[in-house]
């Protein structure tokens, strides 16, 4: 393969034009799939994404979109596998870690969800969804700790009972702790 220094300007421009055209086609396929999904044609949308991935199997946005669709359809194992692969292939992107955390939290794996969210926030400290999800996970962990403490006591503790009650009230305000909508790639 010739080095960049050896490429002639026309060849670089042609390569750039082909790259732009390929990205436009991918964006178009993603747009089509998103419209299909929103219109309720979920299997068609997934088919559109899967077809586009055959052409560009390493496309981050297409793979991420497929994972979000799988999550929405309850295909948690497939989504977890896909998001795990994305964290390996694109370790500097926060969104796959956030979505992995959502899957782990839904399975009750709160410690792993916390680790995933902390990694997402190391990568993108202002990631709003990861921050909210981390709050939900920490709240669930607090409730779990208060419950364990209450069970291990021989005599009831009014302070502990109050903490548990307030934590559970906060949890009930959350639609579904740490399962807020999957983040969207920008």
PDB file of C-alpha atoms in Angstrom:
ATOM      1  CA  UNK A   1       0.000   0.000   0.000  1.00  0.00           C
ATOM      2  CA  UNK A   2       1.534   3.356  -0.984  1.00  0.00           C
ATOM      3  CA  UNK A   3       2.204   5.866   1.725  1.00  0.00           C
ATOM      4  CA  UNK A   4       0.229   9.100   1.861  1.00  0.00           C
ATOM      5  CA  UNK A   5       3.281  10.917   0.497  1.00  0.00           C
ATOM      6  CA  UNK A   6       3.185   8.769  -2.640  1.00  0.00           C
ATOM      7  CA  UNK A   7      -0.475   9.353  -3.405  1.00  0.00           C
ATOM      8  CA  UNK A   8      -1.227  11.808  -6.123  1.00  0.00           C
ATOM      9  CA  UNK A   9      -3.729  14.591  -5.405  1.00  0.00           C
ATOM     10  CA  UNK A  10      -6.326  13.247  -7.861  1.00  0.00           C
ATOM     11  CA  UNK A  11      -6.145   9.846  -6.276  1.00  0.00           C
ATOM     12  CA  UNK A  12      -6.603  11.389  -2.799  1.00  0.00           C
ATOM     13  CA  UNK A  13      -9.588  13.368  -4.024  1.00  0.00           C
ATOM     14  CA  UNK A  14     -11.100  10.271  -5.604  1.00  0.00           C
ATOM     15  CA  UNK A  15     -10.578   8.325  -2.363  1.00  0.00           C
ATOM     16  CA  UNK A  16     -12.113  11.170  -0.387  1.00  0.00           C
ATOM     17  CA  UNK A  17     -15.087  11.317  -2.755  1.00  0.00           C
ATOM     18  CA  UNK A  18     -15.613   7.565  -2.419  1.00  0.00           C
ATOM     19  CA  UNK A  19     -15.348   7.798   1.360  1.00  0.00           C
ATOM     20  CA  UNK A  20     -17.888  10.625   1.485  1.00  0.00           C
ATOM     21  CA  UNK A  21     -20.222   8.706  -0.810  1.00  0.00           C
ATOM     22  CA  UNK A  22     -19.926   5.596   1.363  1.00  0.00           C
ATOM     23  CA  UNK A  23     -20.638   7.605   4.527  1.00  0.00           C
ATOM     24  CA  UNK A  24     -23.625   9.252   2.844  1.00  0.00           C
ATOM     25  CA  UNK A  25     -24.967   5.844   1.848  1.00  0.00           C
ATOM     26  CA  UNK A  26     -24.506   4.565   5.406  1.00  0.00           C
ATOM     27  CA  UNK A  27     -26.209   7.624   6.860  1.00  0.00           C
ATOM     28  CA  UNK A  28     -29.007   7.135   4.394  1.00  0.00           C
ATOM     29  CA  UNK A  29     -29.461   3.489   5.410  1.00  0.00           C
ATOM     30  CA  UNK A  30     -29.450   4.511   9.063  1.00  0.00           C
ATOM     31  CA  UNK A  31     -32.001   7.247   8.387  1.00  0.00           C
ATOM     32  CA  UNK A  32     -34.206   4.796   6.519  1.00  0.00           C
ATOM     33  CA  UNK A  33     -33.964   2.261   9.340  1.00  0.00           C
ATOM     34  CA  UNK A  34     -34.794   4.889  11.947  1.00  0.00           C
ATOM     35  CA  UNK A  35     -37.855   6.011   9.978  1.00  0.00           C
ATOM     36  CA  UNK A  36     -38.954   2.388   9.600  1.00  0.00           C
ATOM     37  CA  UNK A  37     -38.467   1.801  13.320  1.00  0.00           C
ATOM     38  CA  UNK A  38     -40.465   4.868  14.306  1.00  0.00           C
ATOM     39  CA  UNK A  39     -43.240   3.896  11.894  1.00  0.00           C
ATOM     40  CA  UNK A  40     -43.526   0.531  13.628  1.00  0.00           C
ATOM     41  CA  UNK A  41     -41.768  -1.554  10.975  1.00  0.00           C
ATOM     42  CA  UNK A  42     -39.281  -2.950  13.439  1.00  0.00           C
ATOM     43  CA  UNK A  43     -38.222  -6.109  11.616  1.00  0.00           C
ATOM     44  CA  UNK A  44     -37.755  -4.121   8.406  1.00  0.00           C
ATOM     45  CA  UNK A  45     -35.652  -1.567  10.278  1.00  0.00           C
ATOM     46  CA  UNK A  46     -33.425  -4.274  11.693  1.00  0.00           C
ATOM     47  CA  UNK A  47     -33.157  -5.817   8.235  1.00  0.00           C
ATOM     48  CA  UNK A  48     -32.098  -2.478   6.789  1.00  0.00           C
ATOM     49  CA  UNK A  49     -29.388  -2.120   9.446  1.00  0.00           C
ATOM     50  CA  UNK A  50     -28.212  -5.714   9.030  1.00  0.00           C
ATOM     51  CA  UNK A  51     -28.036  -5.287   5.248  1.00  0.00           C
ATOM     52  CA  UNK A  52     -26.009  -2.094   5.624  1.00  0.00           C
ATOM     53  CA  UNK A  53     -23.694  -3.841   8.086  1.00  0.00           C
ATOM     54  CA  UNK A  54     -22.903  -6.474   5.456  1.00  0.00           C
ATOM     55  CA  UNK A  55     -21.428  -3.667   3.363  1.00  0.00           C
ATOM     56  CA  UNK A  56     -19.721  -1.853   6.260  1.00  0.00           C
ATOM     57  CA  UNK A  57     -19.477  -4.330   9.159  1.00  0.00           C
ATOM     58  CA  UNK A  58     -17.420  -2.032  11.389  1.00  0.00           C
ATOM     59  CA  UNK A  59     -19.654   1.024  11.182  1.00  0.00           C
ATOM     60  CA  UNK A  60     -20.089   2.328  14.717  1.00  0.00           C
ATOM     61  CA  UNK A  61     -23.436   4.064  14.224  1.00  0.00           C
ATOM     62  CA  UNK A  62     -25.032   1.141  12.418  1.00  0.00           C
ATOM     63  CA  UNK A  63     -23.851  -1.354  15.028  1.00  0.00           C
ATOM     64  CA  UNK A  64     -24.961   0.907  17.861  1.00  0.00           C
ATOM     65  CA  UNK A  65     -28.391   1.380  16.289  1.00  0.00           C
ATOM     66  CA  UNK A  66     -28.779  -2.377  15.942  1.00  0.00           C
ATOM     67  CA  UNK A  67     -27.907  -2.815  19.623  1.00  0.00           C
ATOM     68  CA  UNK A  68     -30.468  -0.221  20.682  1.00  0.00           C
ATOM     69  CA  UNK A  69     -33.092  -1.950  18.539  1.00  0.00           C
ATOM     70  CA  UNK A  70     -32.220  -5.302  20.081  1.00  0.00           C
ATOM     71  CA  UNK A  71     -32.549  -3.811  23.569  1.00  0.00           C
ATOM     72  CA  UNK A  72     -35.925  -2.345  22.706  1.00  0.00           C
ATOM     73  CA  UNK A  73     -37.120  -5.736  21.443  1.00  0.00           C
ATOM     74  CA  UNK A  74     -35.949  -7.467  24.618  1.00  0.00           C
ATOM     75  CA  UNK A  75     -33.045  -9.231  22.928  1.00  0.00           C
ATOM     76  CA  UNK A  76     -30.772  -8.420  25.853  1.00  0.00           C
ATOM     77  CA  UNK A  77     -28.179 -11.152  25.237  1.00  0.00           C
ATOM     78  CA  UNK A  78     -27.645 -10.091  21.627  1.00  0.00           C
ATOM     79  CA  UNK A  79     -27.512  -6.419  22.608  1.00  0.00           C
ATOM     80  CA  UNK A  80     -25.050  -7.145  25.405  1.00  0.00           C
ATOM     81  CA  UNK A  81     -22.798  -9.040  23.013  1.00  0.00           C
ATOM     82  CA  UNK A  82     -22.943  -6.212  20.487  1.00  0.00           C
ATOM     83  CA  UNK A  83     -22.263  -3.439  23.026  1.00  0.00           C
ATOM     84  CA  UNK A  84     -19.410  -5.450  24.544  1.00  0.00           C
ATOM     85  CA  UNK A  85     -17.868  -5.756  21.083  1.00  0.00           C
ATOM     86  CA  UNK A  86     -18.323  -2.013  20.564  1.00  0.00           C
ATOM     87  CA  UNK A  87     -16.457  -1.264  23.805  1.00  0.00           C
ATOM     88  CA  UNK A  88     -13.600  -3.386  22.505  1.00  0.00           C
ATOM     89  CA  UNK A  89     -13.597  -1.948  18.997  1.00  0.00           C
ATOM     90  CA  UNK A  90     -14.249   1.658  20.083  1.00  0.00           C
ATOM     91  CA  UNK A  91     -12.966   1.893  23.669  1.00  0.00           C
ATOM     92  CA  UNK A  92     -13.099   5.702  23.673  1.00  0.00           C
ATOM     93  CA  UNK A  93     -16.874   5.948  23.085  1.00  0.00           C
ATOM     94  CA  UNK A  94     -19.088   6.327  26.176  1.00  0.00           C
ATOM     95  CA  UNK A  95     -22.490   5.282  24.811  1.00  0.00           C
ATOM     96  CA  UNK A  96     -21.856   1.523  24.520  1.00  0.00           C
ATOM     97  CA  UNK A  97     -20.720   1.465  28.168  1.00  0.00           C
ATOM     98  CA  UNK A  98     -23.887   3.281  29.213  1.00  0.00           C
ATOM     99  CA  UNK A  99     -26.057   0.808  27.361  1.00  0.00           C
ATOM    100  CA  UNK A 100     -24.149  -2.154  28.778  1.00  0.00           C
ATOM    101  CA  UNK A 101     -24.821  -0.709  32.214  1.00  0.00           C
ATOM    102  CA  UNK A 102     -28.548  -0.567  31.468  1.00  0.00           C
ATOM    103  CA  UNK A 103     -28.487  -4.259  30.560  1.00  0.00           C
ATOM    104  CA  UNK A 104     -26.476  -5.199  33.663  1.00  0.00           C
ATOM    105  CA  UNK A 105     -28.757  -3.149  35.938  1.00  0.00           C
ATOM    106  CA  UNK A 106     -31.848  -4.787  34.468  1.00  0.00           C
ATOM    107  CA  UNK A 107     -30.320  -8.163  35.356  1.00  0.00           C
ATOM    108  CA  UNK A 108     -29.615  -6.965  38.905  1.00  0.00           C
ATOM    109  CA  UNK A 109     -25.862  -6.832  38.292  1.00  0.00           C
ATOM    110  CA  UNK A 110     -25.537  -3.445  39.975  1.00  0.00           C
ATOM    111  CA  UNK A 111     -21.802  -3.571  40.663  1.00  0.00           C
ATOM    112  CA  UNK A 112     -21.026  -4.263  37.001  1.00  0.00           C
ATOM    113  CA  UNK A 113     -23.493  -1.582  35.932  1.00  0.00           C
ATOM    114  CA  UNK A 114     -21.703   0.887  38.190  1.00  0.00           C
ATOM    115  CA  UNK A 115     -18.325  -0.029  36.631  1.00  0.00           C
ATOM    116  CA  UNK A 116     -19.706   0.425  33.118  1.00  0.00           C
ATOM    117  CA  UNK A 117     -21.214   3.800  34.003  1.00  0.00           C
ATOM    118  CA  UNK A 118     -18.038   4.986  35.664  1.00  0.00           C
ATOM    119  CA  UNK A 119     -16.131   4.080  32.492  1.00  0.00           C
ATOM    120  CA  UNK A 120     -18.667   5.957  30.373  1.00  0.00           C
ATOM    121  CA  UNK A 121     -18.214   8.995  32.608  1.00  0.00           C
ATOM    122  CA  UNK A 122     -14.407   8.780  32.477  1.00  0.00           C
ATOM    123  CA  UNK A 123     -14.744   8.991  28.709  1.00  0.00           C
ATOM    124  CA  UNK A 124     -17.447  11.654  28.696  1.00  0.00           C
ATOM    125  CA  UNK A 125     -17.884  13.335  32.105  1.00  0.00           C
ATOM    126  CA  UNK A 126     -20.968  15.277  31.035  1.00  0.00           C
ATOM    127  CA  UNK A 127     -22.840  12.247  29.613  1.00  0.00           C
ATOM    128  CA  UNK A 128     -26.273  13.137  30.980  1.00  0.00           C
ATOM    129  CA  UNK A 129     -27.843   9.699  30.591  1.00  0.00           C
ATOM    130  CA  UNK A 130     -24.874   7.943  32.202  1.00  0.00           C
ATOM    131  CA  UNK A 131     -24.984  10.392  35.113  1.00  0.00           C
ATOM    132  CA  UNK A 132     -28.696   9.748  35.642  1.00  0.00           C
ATOM    133  CA  UNK A 133     -28.238   6.005  35.296  1.00  0.00           C
ATOM    134  CA  UNK A 134     -25.372   6.063  37.796  1.00  0.00           C
ATOM    135  CA  UNK A 135     -27.634   7.865  40.263  1.00  0.00           C
ATOM    136  CA  UNK A 136     -30.271   5.179  39.796  1.00  0.00           C
ATOM    137  CA  UNK A 137     -27.732   2.380  40.253  1.00  0.00           C
ATOM    138  CA  UNK A 138     -26.284   3.975  43.382  1.00  0.00           C
ATOM    139  CA  UNK A 139     -29.772   4.440  44.781  1.00  0.00           C
ATOM    140  CA  UNK A 140     -30.558   0.772  44.171  1.00  0.00           C
ATOM    141  CA  UNK A 141     -27.270  -0.191  45.816  1.00  0.00           C
ATOM    142  CA  UNK A 142     -28.137   1.990  48.822  1.00  0.00           C
ATOM    143  CA  UNK A 143     -31.539   0.330  49.146  1.00  0.00           C
ATOM    144  CA  UNK A 144     -29.882  -3.074  48.942  1.00  0.00           C
ATOM    145  CA  UNK A 145     -27.394  -2.123  51.682  1.00  0.00           C
ATOM    146  CA  UNK A 146     -30.143  -0.727  53.924  1.00  0.00           C
ATOM    147  CA  UNK A 147     -32.190  -3.908  53.451  1.00  0.00           C
ATOM    148  CA  UNK A 148     -29.208  -6.080  54.371  1.00  0.00           C
ATOM    149  CA  UNK A 149     -28.484  -3.948  57.425  1.00  0.00           C
ATOM    150  CA  UNK A 150     -32.100  -4.171  58.510  1.00  0.00           C
ATOM    151  CA  UNK A 151     -32.112  -7.962  58.118  1.00  0.00           C
ATOM    152  CA  UNK A 152     -28.934  -8.333  60.160  1.00  0.00           C
ATOM    153  CA  UNK A 153     -30.256  -6.360  63.131  1.00  0.00           C
ATOM    154  CA  UNK A 154     -31.702  -8.047  66.172  1.00  0.00           C
ATOM    155  CA  UNK A 155     -33.759  -4.977  67.157  1.00  0.00           C
ATOM    156  CA  UNK A 156     -35.446  -2.602  64.695  1.00  0.00           C
ATOM    157  CA  UNK A 157     -33.710   0.715  64.101  1.00  0.00           C
ATOM    158  CA  UNK A 158     -36.055   3.649  63.441  1.00  0.00           C
ATOM    159  CA  UNK A 159     -33.289   5.566  61.652  1.00  0.00           C
ATOM    160  CA  UNK A 160     -32.523   2.634  59.356  1.00  0.00           C
ATOM    161  CA  UNK A 161     -36.202   2.026  58.712  1.00  0.00           C
ATOM    162  CA  UNK A 162     -36.589   5.694  57.732  1.00  0.00           C
ATOM    163  CA  UNK A 163     -33.558   5.563  55.399  1.00  0.00           C
ATOM    164  CA  UNK A 164     -34.914   2.473  53.673  1.00  0.00           C
ATOM    165  CA  UNK A 165     -38.363   4.017  53.332  1.00  0.00           C
ATOM    166  CA  UNK A 166     -36.972   7.228  51.792  1.00  0.00           C
ATOM    167  CA  UNK A 167     -34.697   5.323  49.447  1.00  0.00           C
ATOM    168  CA  UNK A 168     -37.597   3.184  48.261  1.00  0.00           C
ATOM    169  CA  UNK A 169     -39.703   6.317  47.731  1.00  0.00           C
ATOM    170  CA  UNK A 170     -36.960   7.758  45.534  1.00  0.00           C
ATOM    171  CA  UNK A 171     -36.733   4.499  43.629  1.00  0.00           C
ATOM    172  CA  UNK A 172     -40.468   4.541  43.011  1.00  0.00           C
ATOM    173  CA  UNK A 173     -40.133   7.996  41.410  1.00  0.00           C
ATOM    174  CA  UNK A 174     -37.853   6.541  38.792  1.00  0.00           C
ATOM    175  CA  UNK A 175     -39.749   4.916  35.932  1.00  0.00           C
ATOM    176  CA  UNK A 176     -37.323   2.031  35.857  1.00  0.00           C
ATOM    177  CA  UNK A 177     -34.018   2.487  37.700  1.00  0.00           C
ATOM    178  CA  UNK A 178     -30.967   2.471  35.459  1.00  0.00           C
ATOM    179  CA  UNK A 179     -33.078   1.470  32.501  1.00  0.00           C
ATOM    180  CA  UNK A 180     -33.697   4.918  31.148  1.00  0.00           C
ATOM    181  CA  UNK A 181     -33.836   5.054  27.397  1.00  0.00           C
ATOM    182  CA  UNK A 182     -30.700   3.867  25.711  1.00  0.00           C
ATOM    183  CA  UNK A 183     -28.486   6.713  24.733  1.00  0.00           C
ATOM    184  CA  UNK A 184     -28.498   7.872  21.168  1.00  0.00           C
ATOM    185  CA  UNK A 185     -25.366   8.234  19.124  1.00  0.00           C
ATOM    186  CA  UNK A 186     -24.819  11.744  17.874  1.00  0.00           C
TER     187      UNK A 186
END
